[in-house]
XYZ file of C-alpha atoms in Angstrom:
572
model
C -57.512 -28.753 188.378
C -60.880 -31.003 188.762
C -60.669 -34.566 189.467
C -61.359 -35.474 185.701
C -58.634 -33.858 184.700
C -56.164 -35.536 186.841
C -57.571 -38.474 185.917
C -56.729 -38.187 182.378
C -53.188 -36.860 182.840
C -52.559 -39.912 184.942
C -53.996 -42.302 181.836
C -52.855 -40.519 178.780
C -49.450 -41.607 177.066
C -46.932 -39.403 177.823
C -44.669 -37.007 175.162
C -41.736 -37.459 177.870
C -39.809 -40.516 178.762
C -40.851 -41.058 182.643
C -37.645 -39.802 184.688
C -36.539 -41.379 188.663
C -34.660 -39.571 190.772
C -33.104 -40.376 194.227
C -35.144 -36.601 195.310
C -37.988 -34.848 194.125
C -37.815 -30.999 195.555
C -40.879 -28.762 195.587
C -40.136 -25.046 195.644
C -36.787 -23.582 194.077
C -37.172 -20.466 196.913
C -33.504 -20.442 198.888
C -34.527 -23.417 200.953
C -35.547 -25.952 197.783
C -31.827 -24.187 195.699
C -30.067 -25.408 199.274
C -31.126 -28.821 199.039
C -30.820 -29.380 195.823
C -27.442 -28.204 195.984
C -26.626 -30.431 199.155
C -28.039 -33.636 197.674
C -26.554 -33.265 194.437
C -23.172 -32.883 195.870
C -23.848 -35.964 197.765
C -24.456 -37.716 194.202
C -27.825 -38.542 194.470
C -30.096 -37.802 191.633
C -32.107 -34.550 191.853
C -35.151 -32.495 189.993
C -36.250 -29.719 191.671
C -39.321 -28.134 190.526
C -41.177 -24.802 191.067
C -44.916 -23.895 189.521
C -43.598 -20.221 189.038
C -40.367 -18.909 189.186
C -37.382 -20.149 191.359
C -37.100 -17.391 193.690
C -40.162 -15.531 193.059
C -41.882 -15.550 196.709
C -40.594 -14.747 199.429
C -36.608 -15.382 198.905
C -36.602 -12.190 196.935
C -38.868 -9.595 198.789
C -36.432 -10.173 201.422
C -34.716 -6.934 203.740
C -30.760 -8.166 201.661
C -29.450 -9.455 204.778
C -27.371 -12.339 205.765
C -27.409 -12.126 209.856
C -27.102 -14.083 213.077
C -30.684 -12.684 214.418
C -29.261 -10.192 217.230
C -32.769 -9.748 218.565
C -33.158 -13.290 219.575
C -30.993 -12.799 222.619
C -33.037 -11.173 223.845
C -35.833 -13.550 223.807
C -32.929 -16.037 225.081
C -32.759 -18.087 221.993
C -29.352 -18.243 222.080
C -28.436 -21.817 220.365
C -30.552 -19.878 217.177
C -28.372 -16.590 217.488
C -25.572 -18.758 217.710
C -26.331 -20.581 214.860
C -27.119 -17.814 212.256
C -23.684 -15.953 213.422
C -21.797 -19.341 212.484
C -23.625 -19.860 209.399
C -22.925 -16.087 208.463
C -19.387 -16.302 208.685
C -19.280 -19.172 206.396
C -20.984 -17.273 203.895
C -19.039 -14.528 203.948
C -15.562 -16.542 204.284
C -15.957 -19.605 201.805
C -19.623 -20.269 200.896
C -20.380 -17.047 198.982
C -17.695 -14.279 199.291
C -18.900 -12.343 196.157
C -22.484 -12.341 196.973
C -22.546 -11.540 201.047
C -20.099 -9.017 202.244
C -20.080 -7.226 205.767
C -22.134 -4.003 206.544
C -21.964 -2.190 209.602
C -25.126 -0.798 212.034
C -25.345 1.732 213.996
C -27.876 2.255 216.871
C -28.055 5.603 218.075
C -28.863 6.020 222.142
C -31.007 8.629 223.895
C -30.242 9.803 227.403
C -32.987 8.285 228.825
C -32.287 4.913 227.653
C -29.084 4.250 229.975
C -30.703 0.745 231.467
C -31.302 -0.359 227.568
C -28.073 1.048 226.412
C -26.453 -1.110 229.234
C -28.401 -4.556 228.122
C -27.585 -3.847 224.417
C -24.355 -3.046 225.155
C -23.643 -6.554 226.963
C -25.666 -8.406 224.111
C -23.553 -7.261 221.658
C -20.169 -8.551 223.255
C -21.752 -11.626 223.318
C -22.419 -11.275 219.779
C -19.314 -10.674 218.781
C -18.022 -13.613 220.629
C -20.755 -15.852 218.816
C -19.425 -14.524 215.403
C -15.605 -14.181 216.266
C -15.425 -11.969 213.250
C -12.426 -11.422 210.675
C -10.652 -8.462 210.504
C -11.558 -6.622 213.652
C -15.202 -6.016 213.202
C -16.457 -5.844 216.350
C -18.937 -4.074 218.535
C -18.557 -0.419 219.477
C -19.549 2.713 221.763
C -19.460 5.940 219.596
C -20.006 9.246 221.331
C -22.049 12.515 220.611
C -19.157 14.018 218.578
C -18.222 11.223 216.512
C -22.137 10.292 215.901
C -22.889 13.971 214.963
C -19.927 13.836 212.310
C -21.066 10.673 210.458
C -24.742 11.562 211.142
C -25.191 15.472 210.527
C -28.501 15.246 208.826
C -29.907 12.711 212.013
C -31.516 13.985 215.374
C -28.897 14.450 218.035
C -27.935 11.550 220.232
C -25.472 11.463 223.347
C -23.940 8.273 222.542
C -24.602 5.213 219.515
C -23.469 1.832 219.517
C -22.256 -0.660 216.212
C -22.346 -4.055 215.304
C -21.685 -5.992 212.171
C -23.913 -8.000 209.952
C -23.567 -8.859 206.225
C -25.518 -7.897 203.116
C -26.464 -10.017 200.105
C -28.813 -10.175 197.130
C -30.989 -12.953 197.646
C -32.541 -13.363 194.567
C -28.806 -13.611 193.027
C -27.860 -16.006 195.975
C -30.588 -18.452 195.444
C -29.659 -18.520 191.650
C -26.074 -19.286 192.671
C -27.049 -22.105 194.939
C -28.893 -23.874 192.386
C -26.520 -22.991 189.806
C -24.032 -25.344 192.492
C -26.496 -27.493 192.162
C -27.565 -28.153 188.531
C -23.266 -28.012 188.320
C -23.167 -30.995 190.388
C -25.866 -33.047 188.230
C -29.387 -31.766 189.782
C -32.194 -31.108 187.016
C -33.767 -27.804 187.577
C -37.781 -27.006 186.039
C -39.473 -23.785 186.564
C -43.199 -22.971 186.103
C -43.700 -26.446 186.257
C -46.965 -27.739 188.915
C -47.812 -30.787 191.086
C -51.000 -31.936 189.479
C -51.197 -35.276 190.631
C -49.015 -37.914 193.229
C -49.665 -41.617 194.069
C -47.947 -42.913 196.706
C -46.090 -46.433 196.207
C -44.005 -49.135 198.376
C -40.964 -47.653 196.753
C -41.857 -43.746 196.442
C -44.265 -41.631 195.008
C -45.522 -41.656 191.245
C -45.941 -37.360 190.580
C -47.150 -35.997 187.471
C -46.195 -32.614 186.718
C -47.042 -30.315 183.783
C -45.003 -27.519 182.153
C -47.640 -24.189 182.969
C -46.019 -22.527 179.678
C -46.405 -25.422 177.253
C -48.750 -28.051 178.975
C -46.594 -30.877 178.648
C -46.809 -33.440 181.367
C -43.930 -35.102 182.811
C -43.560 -38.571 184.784
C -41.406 -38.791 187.372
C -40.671 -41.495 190.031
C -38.930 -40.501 192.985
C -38.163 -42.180 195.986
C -38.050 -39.135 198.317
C -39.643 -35.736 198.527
C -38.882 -32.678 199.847
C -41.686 -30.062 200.915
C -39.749 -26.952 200.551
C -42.622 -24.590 198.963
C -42.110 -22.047 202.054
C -45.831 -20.345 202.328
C -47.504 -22.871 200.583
C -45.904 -25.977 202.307
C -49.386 -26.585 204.298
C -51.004 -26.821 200.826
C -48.353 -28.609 199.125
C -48.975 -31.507 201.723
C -52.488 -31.722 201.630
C -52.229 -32.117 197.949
C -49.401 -35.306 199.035
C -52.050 -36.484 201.292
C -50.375 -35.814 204.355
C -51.435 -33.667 207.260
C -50.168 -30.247 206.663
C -47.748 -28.446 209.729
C -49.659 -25.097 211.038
C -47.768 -21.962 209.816
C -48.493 -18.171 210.749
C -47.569 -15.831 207.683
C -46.508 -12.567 208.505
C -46.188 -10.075 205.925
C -43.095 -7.732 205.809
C -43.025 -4.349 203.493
C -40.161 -2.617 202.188
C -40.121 1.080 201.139
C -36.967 1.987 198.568
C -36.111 4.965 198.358
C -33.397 7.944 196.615
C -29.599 6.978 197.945
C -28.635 10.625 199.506
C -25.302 11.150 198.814
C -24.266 12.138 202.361
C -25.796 8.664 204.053
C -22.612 7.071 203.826
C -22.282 3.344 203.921
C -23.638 2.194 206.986
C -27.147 0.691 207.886
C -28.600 2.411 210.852
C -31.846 1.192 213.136
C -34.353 3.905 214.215
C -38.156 3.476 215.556
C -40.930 3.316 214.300
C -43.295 6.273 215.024
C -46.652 4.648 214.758
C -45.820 1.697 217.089
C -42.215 2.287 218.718
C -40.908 -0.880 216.357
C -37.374 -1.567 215.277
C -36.879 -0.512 211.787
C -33.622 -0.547 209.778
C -32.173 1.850 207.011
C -29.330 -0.337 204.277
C -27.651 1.402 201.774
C -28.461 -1.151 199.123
C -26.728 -0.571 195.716
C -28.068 3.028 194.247
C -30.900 3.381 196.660
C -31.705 3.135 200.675
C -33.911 0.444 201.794
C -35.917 1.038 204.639
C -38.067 -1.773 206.388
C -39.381 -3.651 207.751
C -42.921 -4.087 208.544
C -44.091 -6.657 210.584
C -47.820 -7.853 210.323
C -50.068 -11.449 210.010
C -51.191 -12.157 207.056
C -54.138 -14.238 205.769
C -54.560 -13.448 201.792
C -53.569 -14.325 198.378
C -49.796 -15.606 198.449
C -49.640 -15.299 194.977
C -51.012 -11.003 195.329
C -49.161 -9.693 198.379
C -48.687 -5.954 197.603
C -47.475 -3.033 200.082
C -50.940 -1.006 201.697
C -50.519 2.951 201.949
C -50.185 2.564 205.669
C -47.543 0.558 205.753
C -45.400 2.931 203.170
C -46.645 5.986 205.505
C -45.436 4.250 208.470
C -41.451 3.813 207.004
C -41.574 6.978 205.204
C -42.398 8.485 208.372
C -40.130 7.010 210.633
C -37.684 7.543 207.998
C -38.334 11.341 208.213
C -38.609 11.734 212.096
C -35.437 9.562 211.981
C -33.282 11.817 209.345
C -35.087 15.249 209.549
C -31.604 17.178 208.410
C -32.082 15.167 204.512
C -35.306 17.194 203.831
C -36.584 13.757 202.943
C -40.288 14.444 200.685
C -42.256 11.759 199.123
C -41.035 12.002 195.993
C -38.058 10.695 197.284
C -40.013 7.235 197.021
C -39.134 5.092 194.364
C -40.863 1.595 195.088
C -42.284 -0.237 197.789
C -42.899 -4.462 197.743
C -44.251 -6.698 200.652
C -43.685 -10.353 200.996
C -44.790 -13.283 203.573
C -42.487 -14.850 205.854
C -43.670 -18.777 206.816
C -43.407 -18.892 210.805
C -44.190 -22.095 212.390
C -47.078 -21.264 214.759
C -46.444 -20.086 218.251
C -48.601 -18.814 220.844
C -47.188 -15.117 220.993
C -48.962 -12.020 220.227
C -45.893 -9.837 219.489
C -45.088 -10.722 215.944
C -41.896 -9.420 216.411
C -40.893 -11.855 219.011
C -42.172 -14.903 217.217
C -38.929 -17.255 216.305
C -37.686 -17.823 213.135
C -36.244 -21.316 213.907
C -37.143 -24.185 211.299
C -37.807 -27.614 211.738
C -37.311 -30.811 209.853
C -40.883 -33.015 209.670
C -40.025 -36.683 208.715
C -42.706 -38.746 207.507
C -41.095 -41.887 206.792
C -44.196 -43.749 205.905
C -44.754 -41.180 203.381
C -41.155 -40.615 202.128
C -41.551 -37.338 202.604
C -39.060 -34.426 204.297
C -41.517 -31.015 205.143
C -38.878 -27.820 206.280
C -41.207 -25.250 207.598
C -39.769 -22.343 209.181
C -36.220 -20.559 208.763
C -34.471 -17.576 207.139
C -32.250 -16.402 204.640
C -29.242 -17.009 206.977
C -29.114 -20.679 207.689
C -30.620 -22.010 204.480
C -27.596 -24.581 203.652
C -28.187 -25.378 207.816
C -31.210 -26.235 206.959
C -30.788 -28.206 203.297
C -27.938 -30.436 205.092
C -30.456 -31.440 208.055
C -33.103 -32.265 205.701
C -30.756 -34.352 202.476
C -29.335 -35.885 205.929
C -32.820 -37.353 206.286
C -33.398 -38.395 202.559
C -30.293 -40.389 202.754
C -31.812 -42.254 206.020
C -34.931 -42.699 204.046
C -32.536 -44.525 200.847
C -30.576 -46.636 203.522
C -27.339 -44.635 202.695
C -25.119 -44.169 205.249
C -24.196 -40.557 206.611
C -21.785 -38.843 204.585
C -18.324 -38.980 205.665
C -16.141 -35.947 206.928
C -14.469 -35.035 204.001
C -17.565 -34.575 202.256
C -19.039 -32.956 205.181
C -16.740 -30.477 205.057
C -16.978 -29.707 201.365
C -20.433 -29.276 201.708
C -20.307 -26.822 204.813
C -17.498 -24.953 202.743
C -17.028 -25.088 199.119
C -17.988 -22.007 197.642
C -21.018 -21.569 195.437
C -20.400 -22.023 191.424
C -19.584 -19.798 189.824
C -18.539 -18.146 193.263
C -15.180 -17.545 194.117
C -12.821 -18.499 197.014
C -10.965 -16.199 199.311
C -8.620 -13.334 197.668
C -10.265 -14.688 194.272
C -12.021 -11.409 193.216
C -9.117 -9.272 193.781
C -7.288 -11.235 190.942
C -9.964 -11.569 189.053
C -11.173 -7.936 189.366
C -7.642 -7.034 188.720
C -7.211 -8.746 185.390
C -10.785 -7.715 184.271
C -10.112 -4.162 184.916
C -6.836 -4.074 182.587
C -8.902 -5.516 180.272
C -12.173 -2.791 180.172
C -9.475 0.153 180.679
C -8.016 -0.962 177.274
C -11.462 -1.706 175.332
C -12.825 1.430 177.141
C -15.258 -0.181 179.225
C -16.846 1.064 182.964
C -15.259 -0.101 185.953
C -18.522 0.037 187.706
C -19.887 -2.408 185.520
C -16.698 -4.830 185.909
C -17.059 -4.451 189.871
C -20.942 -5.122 189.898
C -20.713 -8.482 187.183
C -17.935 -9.585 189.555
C -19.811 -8.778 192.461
C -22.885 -10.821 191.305
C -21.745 -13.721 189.104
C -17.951 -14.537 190.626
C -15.297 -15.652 187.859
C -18.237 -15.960 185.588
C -17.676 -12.141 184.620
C -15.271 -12.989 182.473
C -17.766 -14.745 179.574
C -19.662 -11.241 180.226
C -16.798 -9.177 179.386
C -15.752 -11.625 176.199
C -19.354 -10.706 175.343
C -19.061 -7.201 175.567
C -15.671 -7.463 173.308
C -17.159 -9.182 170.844
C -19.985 -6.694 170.259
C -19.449 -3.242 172.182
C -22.821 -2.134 171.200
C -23.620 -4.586 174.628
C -21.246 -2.889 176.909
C -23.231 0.799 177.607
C -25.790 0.222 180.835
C -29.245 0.013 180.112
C -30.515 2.697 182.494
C -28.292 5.920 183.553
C -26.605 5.183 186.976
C -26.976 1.473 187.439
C -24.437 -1.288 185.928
C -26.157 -3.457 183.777
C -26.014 -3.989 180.473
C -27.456 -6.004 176.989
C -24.686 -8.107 177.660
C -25.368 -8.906 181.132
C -28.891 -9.771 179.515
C -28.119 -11.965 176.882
C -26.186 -13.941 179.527
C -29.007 -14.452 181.762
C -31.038 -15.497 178.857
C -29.334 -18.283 177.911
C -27.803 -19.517 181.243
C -30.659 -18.782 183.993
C -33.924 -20.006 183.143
C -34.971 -17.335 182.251
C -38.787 -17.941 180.684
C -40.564 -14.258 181.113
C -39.252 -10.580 181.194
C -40.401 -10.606 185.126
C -37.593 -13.389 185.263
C -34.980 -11.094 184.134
C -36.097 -8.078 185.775
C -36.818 -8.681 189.000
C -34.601 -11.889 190.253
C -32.238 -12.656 187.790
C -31.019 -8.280 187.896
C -33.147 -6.160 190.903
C -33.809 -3.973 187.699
C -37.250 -3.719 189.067
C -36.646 -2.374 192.363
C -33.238 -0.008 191.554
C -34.800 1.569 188.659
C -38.419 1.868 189.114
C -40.238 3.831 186.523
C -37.220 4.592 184.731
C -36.847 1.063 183.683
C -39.968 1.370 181.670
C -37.962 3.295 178.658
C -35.731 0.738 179.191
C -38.019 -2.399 178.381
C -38.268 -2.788 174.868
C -34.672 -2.815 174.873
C -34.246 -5.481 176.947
C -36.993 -7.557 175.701
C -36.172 -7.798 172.456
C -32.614 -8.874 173.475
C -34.330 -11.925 175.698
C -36.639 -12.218 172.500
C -33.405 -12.319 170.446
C -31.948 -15.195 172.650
C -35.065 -16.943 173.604
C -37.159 -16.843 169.850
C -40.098 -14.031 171.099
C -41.799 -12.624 168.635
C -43.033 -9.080 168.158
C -46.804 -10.274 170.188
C -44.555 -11.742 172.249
C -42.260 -9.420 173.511
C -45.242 -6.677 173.560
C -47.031 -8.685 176.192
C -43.951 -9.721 178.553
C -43.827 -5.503 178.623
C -47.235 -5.482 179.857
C -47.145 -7.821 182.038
C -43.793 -6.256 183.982
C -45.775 -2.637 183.797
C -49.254 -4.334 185.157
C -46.903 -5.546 188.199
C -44.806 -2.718 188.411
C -48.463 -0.593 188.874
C -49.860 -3.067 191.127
C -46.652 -2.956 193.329
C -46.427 1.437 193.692
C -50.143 1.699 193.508
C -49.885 2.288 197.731
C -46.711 4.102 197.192
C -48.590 6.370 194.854
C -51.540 6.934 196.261
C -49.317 7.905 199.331
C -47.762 10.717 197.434
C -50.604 12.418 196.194
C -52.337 12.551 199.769
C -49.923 12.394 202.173
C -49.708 15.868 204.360
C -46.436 15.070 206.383
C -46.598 16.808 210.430
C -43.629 18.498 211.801
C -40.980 15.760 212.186
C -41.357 14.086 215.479
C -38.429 13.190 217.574
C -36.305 10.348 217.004
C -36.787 7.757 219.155
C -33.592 4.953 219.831
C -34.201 0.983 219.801
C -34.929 0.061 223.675
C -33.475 -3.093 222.039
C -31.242 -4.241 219.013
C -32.609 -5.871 216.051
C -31.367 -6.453 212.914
């Protein structure tokens, strides 16, 4: 936007009454939906803001996992490790027990490996210590017999070893958070951009304009909070304030077909092109296989998979599983996005740290969180509100409230031994109107006691109630929801982070479009033009996103499968 231009916005009258708010949050990934959530529990006045979608970098390109960072002991950050274990456990015991549940890894062991097998071995007691996990999940030896059973189709190993991590969807979890969050009084705006900031005794002035409409908004806000991820450098240069160095490192995921006799738990095998970690999750009807780990220096708005990077996972994938008859038409998608990494002087991307920090500039009002991960997200929002309330001259919050931060469970999540009632009385219900299970179990799975207004949905008009695409739970109904409770502004809203349409169904979602866009146009007032061009637009990105994956597939001439190789050290 030129100079000019942000003159005039800052001169024109206004169509909006100027708002002021206690917090101004840039960037509605999971770290902005925490801290929006934290301070408006705290009852100060929120807006959080995003110039695209809320999750639509980085928070949903992300490997599904909710874990403590197992890999970091070995690097001896154990205060981190220890850390991301605690902040697991809460979201799998209060903070989101719908949305995170436990998976199970196994790392198979070669005979040569005895001195790494030993090390891992020891690492993972102390794991399980750090975690103290419910319901006896802990760490475990399994032997050649017992691997070869659950593993027929995998290379032979003498020995394997398990741990326990948890599994999410993060695009759904950062929708719940700031669902919590507009619950508690926080004002939520997507597609809305910084185009101009003054800084004043009490605050900042910050204009922002609506990139669908072009309406510009006033706002006065006495703190902000930098929490744009990638683009938090740029977001403070724009404030005026010297931007934190980051490294971005670019991870890519390969999806592919969910063979039936994988089973249910995630295992970690090499990589064959540079001995790596990789790891291979069951996730919903497919198998998720990733991930890359590379630096990255281009477009943050463009980061697509590159036919090398597919080759590499397919390959390992192969070499890892030779007994599947794995071919590349077993590929379904492939997506890359950037992780923000606070500069450190290490080569080895893979050891770099993905601790976070807190950058207080009180002159400036302004609270900068670079760094982090999926895991310790609300860690990170309560550090960071803790320092906006400093900045206001409130006093810390007291213990109670401490507590019900740290612990309440995200709306409309549910509590402990909620969704077994709930899933229970649902069930009666869709047995008598003749409605799938599997669609009861994945709307309770993703939206808590919420279901329920679903499933009145799908009574009302049964017509809603079929799935939209053969072997995958959702439905119109589930649609029409989202439409008119989620923000939802564009058909890549609703495909890709408000359902993982995109990724589970791939091409076959293409027959499914029209469909669904004329039941977002139905709720949202598209026209035909309309709806036409939100199709174009998902099947422009959905082209752009398996051009590498195809272009893998037509020239790809696979070698023998190699060996399998074993971690010479657990990651996760």
């Amino acid at each position: 936007m030129t100079s000019d231009r942000i003159g005039r916005i800052m001169t024109e009258p206004l169509q909006q009454t100027p708002r002021d708010v206690d917090c101004l949050i840039l960037g509605g990934g999971i770290t902005g939906a925490g801290a929006a959530r934290d301070a408006a529990m705290r009852g100060l006045s929120v807006l959080l803001v995003d110039s695209d979608d809320f999750a639509s970098g980085t928070s949903h390109l992300t490997s599904k996992l909710i874990h403590g960072g197992l890999r970091y002991l070995e690097y001896g950050q154990f205060r981190m490790v220890l850390e991301g274990v605690s902040e697991r456990n809460r979201l799998l015991n209060h903070v989101a027990p719908n949305l995170v549940r436990p998976i199970r890894f196994v790392v198979p062991v070669e005979e040569h490996h005895l001195s790494s097998w030993l090390l891992q071995s020891s690492a993972l007691k102390l794991y399980d210590l750090m975690g103290l996990f419910d319901g006896g999940r802990r760490s475990r030896s399994i032997g050649r017999v017992a691997f070869a059973k659950s593993f027929p189709f995998a290379r032979p190993y003498p020995w394997a070893m398990t741990f326990w991590d948890a599994q999410t969807n993060d695009a759904r979890l950062v929708l719940a958070t700031l669902r919590t969050a507009e619950d508690a009084g926080a004002s939520l705006m997507n597609y809305t951009s910084l185009v101009a900031a003054r800084r004043e005794a009490a605050g900042w002035h910050v204009y922002l304009e609506d990139g669908h409409t072009g309406v510009i908004y006033a706002v006065t806000a006495r703190t902000i909070i930098n929490a744009t991820g990638p683009w938090a450098p740029k977001t403070s240069e724009s404030l005026g304030v010297r931007p934190k160095a980051l490294t971005w490192l670019k991870g890519t995921h390969i999806v592919l077909d969910r063979f039936p006799r994988f089973g249910q738990d995630a295992v970690v095998i090499r990589s064959v092109r540079d001995d790596r970690a990789l790891w291979v999750v069951p996730w919903e009807n497919r198998l998720l296989v990733g991930t890359t780990e590379s630096r990255y220096t281009g477009d943050l708005r463009n980061v697509r998979p590159a036919v090398s990077e597919v080759g590499d996972l397919f390959e390992s994938f192969v070499a890892g599983f030779p007994g599947l008859g794995a071919t590349p038409d077993h590929l379904r998608m492939a997506f890359a996005g950037v992780r923000p990494i606070i500069e450190q002087d290490i080569e080895n991307e893979s050891a770099l740290s993905r601790h976070y920090e807190i950058d207080v500039d009180a002159q400036h009002r302004l609270i900068t969180v670079s760094g982090g991960k999926l895991t310790t997200f609300r860690r990170m929002a309560e550090h960071a509100v803790d320092q906006v309330c400093l900045m206001l001259g409130r006093r810390p919050v007291g213990r109670r409230t401490r507590q019900r931060l740290r612990g309440e469970a995200l709306w409309p999540g549910l509590v402990r031994g909620g969704p077994v009632d709930v899933h229970s009385s649902l069930t009666r219900q869709a047995r008598e109107a003749d409605l799938r299970e599997s669609v009861i179990t994945h709307l309770i799975r993703h939206y808590g006691v919420e279901a329920a207004r679903i499933v009145g949905d799908m009574f009302e008009d049964p017509r809603t109630a079929e799935p939209l695409i053969e072997g995958l739970p959702h439905t119109l109904a589930e649609v029409a929801y989202l439409s008119r409770r989620e923000h939802v502004r564009t058909l890549s809203d609703l495909v890709r982070r408000r359902t993982s349409l995109y990724f589970l169904a791939d091409r076959e979602l293409l027959s499914a479009l029209p469909r669904i866009a004329r039941q977002v146009g139905d709720v949202l007032g598209w026209d035909q033009r309309r709806r036409d061009a939100e199709i174009a637009h998902v099947r422009s990105d959905l082209d752009e996103d398996t051009r590498a994956l195809s272009e893998y597939q037509r020239t790809v001439r696979l070698p023998p499968p190699q060996e399998a190789r074993s971690p010479a050290a657990v990651t996760t």
